[in-house]
PDB file of C-alpha atoms in Angstrom:
ATOM      1  CA  MET C 854       8.479  -0.028   6.295  1.00 77.00           C
ATOM      2  CA  LEU C 855       8.434   2.300   3.290  1.00 79.00           C
ATOM      3  CA  GLU C 856      12.202   2.622   3.469  1.00 85.00           C
ATOM      4  CA  SER C 857      12.568  -1.151   3.177  1.00 85.00           C
ATOM      5  CA  LEU C 858      10.460  -0.936  -0.004  1.00 82.00           C
ATOM      6  CA  GLY C 859      12.828   1.571  -1.640  1.00 84.00           C
ATOM      7  CA  ILE C 860      11.294   4.902  -0.576  1.00 84.00           C
ATOM      8  CA  SER C 861      13.683   7.567   0.713  1.00 89.00           C
ATOM      9  CA  ARG C 862      13.600   8.484   4.398  1.00 92.00           C
ATOM     10  CA  GLN C 863      12.388  12.019   3.568  1.00 92.00           C
ATOM     11  CA  GLN C 864       9.506  10.838   1.386  1.00 86.00           C
ATOM     12  CA  ALA C 865       8.510   8.197   3.933  1.00 85.00           C
ATOM     13  CA  TRP C 866       8.450  10.850   6.660  1.00 89.00           C
ATOM     14  CA  GLU C 867       6.341  13.195   4.490  1.00 85.00           C
ATOM     15  CA  TYR C 868       3.722  10.531   3.793  1.00 81.00           C
ATOM     16  CA  ALA C 869       3.666   9.318   7.383  1.00 83.00           C
ATOM     17  CA  ASN C 870       2.992  12.861   8.599  1.00 86.00           C
ATOM     18  CA  THR C 871       0.537  14.064   5.961  1.00 84.00           C
ATOM     19  CA  ARG C 872      -2.706  15.744   6.955  1.00 85.00           C
ATOM     20  CA  LYS C 873      -4.559  14.113   4.102  1.00 82.00           C
ATOM     21  CA  GLY C 874      -7.013  11.370   4.944  1.00 83.00           C
ATOM     22  CA  TYR C 875      -6.229   7.673   4.685  1.00 81.00           C
ATOM     23  CA  TRP C 876      -8.281   7.231   1.531  1.00 83.00           C
ATOM     24  CA  ARG C 877      -6.526  10.059  -0.308  1.00 83.00           C
ATOM     25  CA  THR C 878      -3.101   8.955   0.903  1.00 80.00           C
ATOM     26  CA  SER C 879      -3.764   5.401  -0.280  1.00 79.00           C
ATOM     27  CA  ASN C 880      -3.828   6.660  -3.884  1.00 83.00           C
ATOM     28  CA  SER C 881      -0.517   8.532  -3.582  1.00 84.00           C
ATOM     29  CA  PRO C 882       2.302   7.894  -6.071  1.00 83.00           C
ATOM     30  CA  ILE C 883       4.627   6.750  -3.276  1.00 80.00           C
ATOM     31  CA  LEU C 884       2.264   4.029  -2.063  1.00 81.00           C
ATOM     32  CA  ASN C 885       1.291   2.980  -5.580  1.00 82.00           C
ATOM     33  CA  ARG C 886       4.978   2.539  -6.384  1.00 82.00           C
ATOM     34  CA  SER C 887       5.983   0.736  -3.199  1.00 84.00           C
ATOM     35  CA  LEU C 888       2.991  -1.275  -1.924  1.00 83.00           C
ATOM     36  CA  LYS C 889       2.225  -3.640  -4.769  1.00 85.00           C
ATOM     37  CA  ASN C 890      -0.287  -6.481  -4.442  1.00 85.00           C
ATOM     38  CA  GLU C 891       2.574  -8.965  -4.074  1.00 88.00           C
ATOM     39  CA  VAL C 892       3.893  -7.113  -1.014  1.00 87.00           C
ATOM     40  CA  LEU C 893       0.440  -6.970   0.562  1.00 87.00           C
ATOM     41  CA  GLU C 894      -0.128 -10.693  -0.084  1.00 90.00           C
ATOM     42  CA  LYS C 895       3.189 -11.510   1.642  1.00 91.00           C
ATOM     43  CA  LEU C 896       1.908  -9.536   4.636  1.00 89.00           C
ATOM     44  CA  GLY C 897      -1.225 -11.706   4.719  1.00 92.00           C
ATOM     45  CA  PHE C 898      -3.737  -9.457   2.956  1.00 91.00           C
ATOM     46  CA  ILE C 899      -6.081 -10.806   0.288  1.00 89.00           C
ATOM     47  CA  SER C 900      -6.774  -8.678  -2.781  1.00 88.00           C
ATOM     48  CA  PHE C 901     -10.387  -7.785  -3.529  1.00 88.00           C
ATOM     49  CA  SER C 902     -10.304  -9.615  -6.850  1.00 88.00           C
ATOM     50  CA  ASN C 903      -8.943 -12.817  -5.267  1.00 87.00           C
ATOM     51  CA  TYR C 904     -11.510 -12.595  -2.475  1.00 91.00           C
ATOM     52  CA  TYR C 905     -14.317 -12.159  -5.006  1.00 94.00           C
ATOM     53  CA  ARG C 906     -13.116 -15.206  -6.943  1.00 91.00           C
ATOM     54  CA  GLN C 907     -13.088 -17.269  -3.731  1.00 89.00           C
ATOM     55  CA  VAL C 908     -16.568 -16.162  -2.692  1.00 94.00           C
ATOM     56  CA  THR C 909     -18.197 -16.665  -6.086  1.00 92.00           C
ATOM     57  CA  ALA C 910     -16.506 -19.979  -6.925  1.00 79.00           C
TER      58      ALA C 910
END
């Protein structure tokens, strides 16, 4: 998946096989550059800010 978002095969492999926890990996430069909110919304995820707006409206 990361390769389809423009990340090299080597970098994708490194991040897929890291020993760091999920929370720390989620703030990595690779993921911040490749997994934008638009990509996550296309995959069916709702951003926290949009969810908050829906709940408080």
